[in-house]
């Protein structure tokens, strides 16, 4: 594998970490929307861990995909109002 996939995989992991840190659950925790937000956040964290596992196994393609999918859960949640996120910058498409 070329250095480009190594760099991209590391960059996407950092972006997912930044997004997890920036996304704050918007609805009250004891509501269906709050529960949905917590589920999306957990999916993003699970994909982060999956990506790290794949990278440890030198499977960079699946690591990159996992980091991307994790970020997508947060981005989709932000689009439908599950998360309060920064509206400027590079982390979210809101």
PDB file of N, CA and C in Angstrom, residues 28-91:
ATOM      1  N   UNK A  28     -32.947  16.126  24.845  1.00  0.00           N
ATOM      2  CA  UNK A  28     -32.865  15.582  26.202  1.00  0.00           C
ATOM      3  C   UNK A  28     -32.638  14.074  26.141  1.00  0.00           C
ATOM      4  N   UNK A  29     -31.820  13.583  27.056  1.00  0.00           N
ATOM      5  CA  UNK A  29     -31.418  12.171  27.038  1.00  0.00           C
ATOM      6  C   UNK A  29     -32.595  11.226  27.201  1.00  0.00           C
ATOM      7  N   UNK A  30     -33.630  11.636  27.910  1.00  0.00           N
ATOM      8  CA  UNK A  30     -34.747  10.734  28.199  1.00  0.00           C
ATOM      9  C   UNK A  30     -35.870  10.812  27.165  1.00  0.00           C
ATOM     10  N   UNK A  31     -35.533  11.274  25.965  1.00  0.00           N
ATOM     11  CA  UNK A  31     -36.506  11.336  24.871  1.00  0.00           C
ATOM     12  C   UNK A  31     -36.070  10.375  23.776  1.00  0.00           C
ATOM     13  N   UNK A  32     -36.997   9.995  22.893  1.00  0.00           N
ATOM     14  CA  UNK A  32     -36.602   9.127  21.767  1.00  0.00           C
ATOM     15  C   UNK A  32     -35.481   9.730  20.908  1.00  0.00           C
ATOM     16  N   UNK A  33     -35.517  11.036  20.700  1.00  0.00           N
ATOM     17  CA  UNK A  33     -34.459  11.666  19.909  1.00  0.00           C
ATOM     18  C   UNK A  33     -33.130  11.663  20.662  1.00  0.00           C
ATOM     19  N   UNK A  34     -33.172  11.843  21.962  1.00  0.00           N
ATOM     20  CA  UNK A  34     -31.961  11.767  22.772  1.00  0.00           C
ATOM     21  C   UNK A  34     -31.369  10.371  22.736  1.00  0.00           C
ATOM     22  N   UNK A  35     -32.222   9.370  22.783  1.00  0.00           N
ATOM     23  CA  UNK A  35     -31.756   7.989  22.686  1.00  0.00           C
ATOM     24  C   UNK A  35     -31.166   7.708  21.303  1.00  0.00           C
ATOM     25  N   UNK A  36     -31.790   8.261  20.269  1.00  0.00           N
ATOM     26  CA  UNK A  36     -31.270   8.088  18.918  1.00  0.00           C
ATOM     27  C   UNK A  36     -29.890   8.745  18.787  1.00  0.00           C
ATOM     28  N   UNK A  37     -29.727   9.910  19.389  1.00  0.00           N
ATOM     29  CA  UNK A  37     -28.440  10.598  19.347  1.00  0.00           C
ATOM     30  C   UNK A  37     -27.370   9.768  20.049  1.00  0.00           C
ATOM     31  N   UNK A  38     -27.715   9.203  21.214  1.00  0.00           N
ATOM     32  CA  UNK A  38     -26.761   8.363  21.939  1.00  0.00           C
ATOM     33  C   UNK A  38     -26.392   7.135  21.114  1.00  0.00           C
ATOM     34  N   UNK A  39     -27.365   6.571  20.402  1.00  0.00           N
ATOM     35  CA  UNK A  39     -27.085   5.420  19.534  1.00  0.00           C
ATOM     36  C   UNK A  39     -26.128   5.807  18.407  1.00  0.00           C
ATOM     37  N   UNK A  40     -26.355   6.960  17.793  1.00  0.00           N
ATOM     38  CA  UNK A  40     -25.466   7.419  16.715  1.00  0.00           C
ATOM     39  C   UNK A  40     -24.059   7.660  17.243  1.00  0.00           C
ATOM     40  N   UNK A  41     -23.975   8.246  18.407  1.00  0.00           N
ATOM     41  CA  UNK A  41     -22.670   8.503  19.017  1.00  0.00           C
ATOM     42  C   UNK A  41     -21.956   7.179  19.311  1.00  0.00           C
ATOM     43  N   UNK A  42     -22.689   6.209  19.812  1.00  0.00           N
ATOM     44  CA  UNK A  42     -22.099   4.895  20.092  1.00  0.00           C
ATOM     45  C   UNK A  42     -21.645   4.202  18.808  1.00  0.00           C
ATOM     46  N   UNK A  43     -22.423   4.328  17.745  1.00  0.00           N
ATOM     47  CA  UNK A  43     -22.015   3.745  16.463  1.00  0.00           C
ATOM     48  C   UNK A  43     -20.713   4.384  15.982  1.00  0.00           C
ATOM     49  N   UNK A  44     -20.597   5.695  16.125  1.00  0.00           N
ATOM     50  CA  UNK A  44     -19.376   6.382  15.704  1.00  0.00           C
ATOM     51  C   UNK A  44     -18.180   5.894  16.520  1.00  0.00           C
ATOM     52  N   UNK A  45     -18.371   5.747  17.817  1.00  0.00           N
ATOM     53  CA  UNK A  45     -17.277   5.236  18.670  1.00  0.00           C
ATOM     54  C   UNK A  45     -16.917   3.794  18.308  1.00  0.00           C
ATOM     55  N   UNK A  46     -17.921   2.994  18.002  1.00  0.00           N
ATOM     56  CA  UNK A  46     -17.670   1.603  17.617  1.00  0.00           C
ATOM     57  C   UNK A  46     -16.880   1.529  16.319  1.00  0.00           C
ATOM     58  N   UNK A  47     -17.241   2.381  15.353  1.00  0.00           N
ATOM     59  CA  UNK A  47     -16.487   2.403  14.101  1.00  0.00           C
ATOM     60  C   UNK A  47     -15.060   2.902  14.320  1.00  0.00           C
ATOM     61  N   UNK A  48     -14.860   3.807  15.261  1.00  0.00           N
ATOM     62  CA  UNK A  48     -13.513   4.251  15.597  1.00  0.00           C
ATOM     63  C   UNK A  48     -12.690   3.067  16.091  1.00  0.00           C
ATOM     64  N   UNK A  49     -13.258   2.309  17.018  1.00  0.00           N
ATOM     65  CA  UNK A  49     -12.546   1.136  17.541  1.00  0.00           C
ATOM     66  C   UNK A  49     -12.330   0.078  16.458  1.00  0.00           C
ATOM     67  N   UNK A  50     -13.329  -0.137  15.618  1.00  0.00           N
ATOM     68  CA  UNK A  50     -13.169  -1.086  14.506  1.00  0.00           C
ATOM     69  C   UNK A  50     -12.023  -0.651  13.596  1.00  0.00           C
ATOM     70  N   UNK A  51     -11.996   0.642  13.271  1.00  0.00           N
ATOM     71  CA  UNK A  51     -10.945   1.154  12.402  1.00  0.00           C
ATOM     72  C   UNK A  51      -9.562   0.950  13.002  1.00  0.00           C
ATOM     73  N   UNK A  52      -9.454   1.172  14.281  1.00  0.00           N
ATOM     74  CA  UNK A  52      -8.164   0.957  14.945  1.00  0.00           C
ATOM     75  C   UNK A  52      -7.780  -0.518  14.929  1.00  0.00           C
ATOM     76  N   UNK A  53      -8.742  -1.390  15.108  1.00  0.00           N
ATOM     77  CA  UNK A  53      -8.484  -2.832  15.033  1.00  0.00           C
ATOM     78  C   UNK A  53      -8.002  -3.219  13.630  1.00  0.00           C
ATOM     79  N   UNK A  54      -8.704  -2.731  12.608  1.00  0.00           N
ATOM     80  CA  UNK A  54      -8.296  -3.038  11.234  1.00  0.00           C
ATOM     81  C   UNK A  54      -6.894  -2.512  10.945  1.00  0.00           C
ATOM     82  N   UNK A  55      -6.614  -1.282  11.410  1.00  0.00           N
ATOM     83  CA  UNK A  55      -5.284  -0.718  11.168  1.00  0.00           C
ATOM     84  C   UNK A  55      -4.205  -1.555  11.868  1.00  0.00           C
ATOM     85  N   UNK A  56      -4.489  -2.002  13.083  1.00  0.00           N
ATOM     86  CA  UNK A  56      -3.533  -2.857  13.806  1.00  0.00           C
ATOM     87  C   UNK A  56      -3.264  -4.157  13.054  1.00  0.00           C
ATOM     88  N   UNK A  57      -4.259  -4.609  12.286  1.00  0.00           N
ATOM     89  CA  UNK A  57      -4.109  -5.821  11.463  1.00  0.00           C
ATOM     90  C   UNK A  57      -3.591  -5.510  10.059  1.00  0.00           C
ATOM     91  N   UNK A  58      -3.121  -4.277   9.845  1.00  0.00           N
ATOM     92  CA  UNK A  58      -2.616  -3.822   8.542  1.00  0.00           C
ATOM     93  C   UNK A  58      -3.661  -3.898   7.434  1.00  0.00           C
ATOM     94  N   UNK A  59      -4.918  -3.748   7.799  1.00  0.00           N
ATOM     95  CA  UNK A  59      -6.015  -3.711   6.832  1.00  0.00           C
ATOM     96  C   UNK A  59      -6.468  -2.259   6.710  1.00  0.00           C
ATOM     97  N   UNK A  60      -5.694  -1.483   5.963  1.00  0.00           N
ATOM     98  CA  UNK A  60      -5.937  -0.042   5.897  1.00  0.00           C
ATOM     99  C   UNK A  60      -7.196   0.318   5.130  1.00  0.00           C
ATOM    100  N   UNK A  61      -7.579  -0.498   4.170  1.00  0.00           N
ATOM    101  CA  UNK A  61      -8.803  -0.209   3.413  1.00  0.00           C
ATOM    102  C   UNK A  61     -10.012  -0.249   4.342  1.00  0.00           C
ATOM    103  N   UNK A  62     -10.130  -1.295   5.137  1.00  0.00           N
ATOM    104  CA  UNK A  62     -11.258  -1.383   6.064  1.00  0.00           C
ATOM    105  C   UNK A  62     -11.128  -0.406   7.220  1.00  0.00           C
ATOM    106  N   UNK A  63      -9.917  -0.066   7.621  1.00  0.00           N
ATOM    107  CA  UNK A  63      -9.721   0.949   8.654  1.00  0.00           C
ATOM    108  C   UNK A  63     -10.239   2.300   8.161  1.00  0.00           C
ATOM    109  N   UNK A  64      -9.851   2.663   6.950  1.00  0.00           N
ATOM    110  CA  UNK A  64     -10.309   3.922   6.373  1.00  0.00           C
ATOM    111  C   UNK A  64     -11.827   3.933   6.233  1.00  0.00           C
ATOM    112  N   UNK A  65     -12.390   2.837   5.766  1.00  0.00           N
ATOM    113  CA  UNK A  65     -13.845   2.754   5.632  1.00  0.00           C
ATOM    114  C   UNK A  65     -14.523   2.900   6.991  1.00  0.00           C
ATOM    115  N   UNK A  66     -13.993   2.261   8.007  1.00  0.00           N
ATOM    116  CA  UNK A  66     -14.588   2.349   9.344  1.00  0.00           C
ATOM    117  C   UNK A  66     -14.556   3.769   9.880  1.00  0.00           C
ATOM    118  N   UNK A  67     -13.430   4.444   9.746  1.00  0.00           N
ATOM    119  CA  UNK A  67     -13.341   5.828  10.209  1.00  0.00           C
ATOM    120  C   UNK A  67     -14.330   6.708   9.438  1.00  0.00           C
ATOM    121  N   UNK A  68     -14.480   6.456   8.150  1.00  0.00           N
ATOM    122  CA  UNK A  68     -15.416   7.226   7.326  1.00  0.00           C
ATOM    123  C   UNK A  68     -16.857   6.970   7.747  1.00  0.00           C
ATOM    124  N   UNK A  69     -17.213   5.703   7.963  1.00  0.00           N
ATOM    125  CA  UNK A  69     -18.566   5.371   8.386  1.00  0.00           C
ATOM    126  C   UNK A  69     -18.881   5.985   9.751  1.00  0.00           C
ATOM    127  N   UNK A  70     -17.920   5.940  10.657  1.00  0.00           N
ATOM    128  CA  UNK A  70     -18.133   6.539  11.971  1.00  0.00           C
ATOM    129  C   UNK A  70     -18.445   8.013  11.872  1.00  0.00           C
ATOM    130  N   UNK A  71     -17.695   8.697  11.027  1.00  0.00           N
ATOM    131  CA  UNK A  71     -17.929  10.129  10.837  1.00  0.00           C
ATOM    132  C   UNK A  71     -19.285  10.371  10.196  1.00  0.00           C
ATOM    133  N   UNK A  72     -19.684   9.484   9.291  1.00  0.00           N
ATOM    134  CA  UNK A  72     -20.977   9.625   8.616  1.00  0.00           C
ATOM    135  C   UNK A  72     -22.139   9.541   9.602  1.00  0.00           C
ATOM    136  N   UNK A  73     -22.028   8.680  10.610  1.00  0.00           N
ATOM    137  CA  UNK A  73     -23.081   8.600  11.630  1.00  0.00           C
ATOM    138  C   UNK A  73     -23.252   9.946  12.332  1.00  0.00           C
ATOM    139  N   UNK A  74     -22.146  10.577  12.667  1.00  0.00           N
ATOM    140  CA  UNK A  74     -22.224  11.871  13.345  1.00  0.00           C
ATOM    141  C   UNK A  74     -22.736  12.956  12.411  1.00  0.00           C
ATOM    142  N   UNK A  75     -22.261  12.948  11.184  1.00  0.00           N
ATOM    143  CA  UNK A  75     -22.663  13.965  10.221  1.00  0.00           C
ATOM    144  C   UNK A  75     -24.160  13.862   9.928  1.00  0.00           C
ATOM    145  N   UNK A  76     -24.651  12.643   9.731  1.00  0.00           N
ATOM    146  CA  UNK A  76     -26.083  12.463   9.486  1.00  0.00           C
ATOM    147  C   UNK A  76     -26.885  12.906  10.707  1.00  0.00           C
ATOM    148  N   UNK A  77     -26.416  12.550  11.906  1.00  0.00           N
ATOM    149  CA  UNK A  77     -27.102  12.976  13.114  1.00  0.00           C
ATOM    150  C   UNK A  77     -27.146  14.486  13.252  1.00  0.00           C
ATOM    151  N   UNK A  78     -26.069  15.134  12.872  1.00  0.00           N
ATOM    152  CA  UNK A  78     -26.034  16.597  12.924  1.00  0.00           C
ATOM    153  C   UNK A  78     -27.036  17.200  11.941  1.00  0.00           C
ATOM    154  N   UNK A  79     -27.157  16.592  10.767  1.00  0.00           N
ATOM    155  CA  UNK A  79     -28.078  17.111   9.746  1.00  0.00           C
ATOM    156  C   UNK A  79     -29.533  17.039  10.193  1.00  0.00           C
ATOM    157  N   UNK A  80     -29.869  16.034  11.007  1.00  0.00           N
ATOM    158  CA  UNK A  80     -31.266  15.907  11.425  1.00  0.00           C
ATOM    159  C   UNK A  80     -31.512  16.469  12.829  1.00  0.00           C
ATOM    160  N   UNK A  81     -30.519  17.130  13.405  1.00  0.00           N
ATOM    161  CA  UNK A  81     -30.700  17.830  14.664  1.00  0.00           C
ATOM    162  C   UNK A  81     -30.422  17.036  15.924  1.00  0.00           C
ATOM    163  N   UNK A  82     -29.785  15.873  15.784  1.00  0.00           N
ATOM    164  CA  UNK A  82     -29.456  15.095  16.972  1.00  0.00           C
ATOM    165  C   UNK A  82     -28.264  15.666  17.727  1.00  0.00           C
ATOM    166  N   UNK A  83     -27.412  16.405  17.019  1.00  0.00           N
ATOM    167  CA  UNK A  83     -26.203  16.961  17.626  1.00  0.00           C
ATOM    168  C   UNK A  83     -26.109  18.451  17.356  1.00  0.00           C
ATOM    169  N   UNK A  84     -25.627  19.164  18.351  1.00  0.00           N
ATOM    170  CA  UNK A  84     -25.189  20.545  18.153  1.00  0.00           C
ATOM    171  C   UNK A  84     -23.732  20.453  17.736  1.00  0.00           C
ATOM    172  N   UNK A  85     -23.414  21.038  16.604  1.00  0.00           N
ATOM    173  CA  UNK A  85     -22.057  20.968  16.059  1.00  0.00           C
ATOM    174  C   UNK A  85     -21.637  22.340  15.557  1.00  0.00           C
ATOM    175  N   UNK A  86     -20.334  22.552  15.429  1.00  0.00           N
ATOM    176  CA  UNK A  86     -19.868  23.805  14.820  1.00  0.00           C
ATOM    177  C   UNK A  86     -20.364  23.897  13.382  1.00  0.00           C
ATOM    178  N   UNK A  87     -20.838  25.057  13.012  1.00  0.00           N
ATOM    179  CA  UNK A  87     -21.366  25.239  11.649  1.00  0.00           C
ATOM    180  C   UNK A  87     -20.303  25.759  10.690  1.00  0.00           C
ATOM    181  N   UNK A  88     -19.179  26.161  11.220  1.00  0.00           N
ATOM    182  CA  UNK A  88     -18.079  26.572  10.362  1.00  0.00           C
ATOM    183  C   UNK A  88     -16.994  25.498  10.464  1.00  0.00           C
ATOM    184  N   UNK A  89     -16.099  25.523   9.562  1.00  0.00           N
ATOM    185  CA  UNK A  89     -15.014  24.547   9.622  1.00  0.00           C
ATOM    186  C   UNK A  89     -15.235  23.371   8.696  1.00  0.00           C
ATOM    187  N   UNK A  90     -14.517  22.301   8.974  1.00  0.00           N
ATOM    188  CA  UNK A  90     -14.423  21.191   8.046  1.00  0.00           C
ATOM    189  C   UNK A  90     -15.017  19.877   8.556  1.00  0.00           C
ATOM    190  N   UNK A  91     -15.625  19.887   9.727  1.00  0.00           N
ATOM    191  CA  UNK A  91     -16.050  18.628  10.333  1.00  0.00           C
ATOM    192  C   UNK A  91     -17.430  18.139   9.904  1.00  0.00           C
TER     193      UNK A  91
END
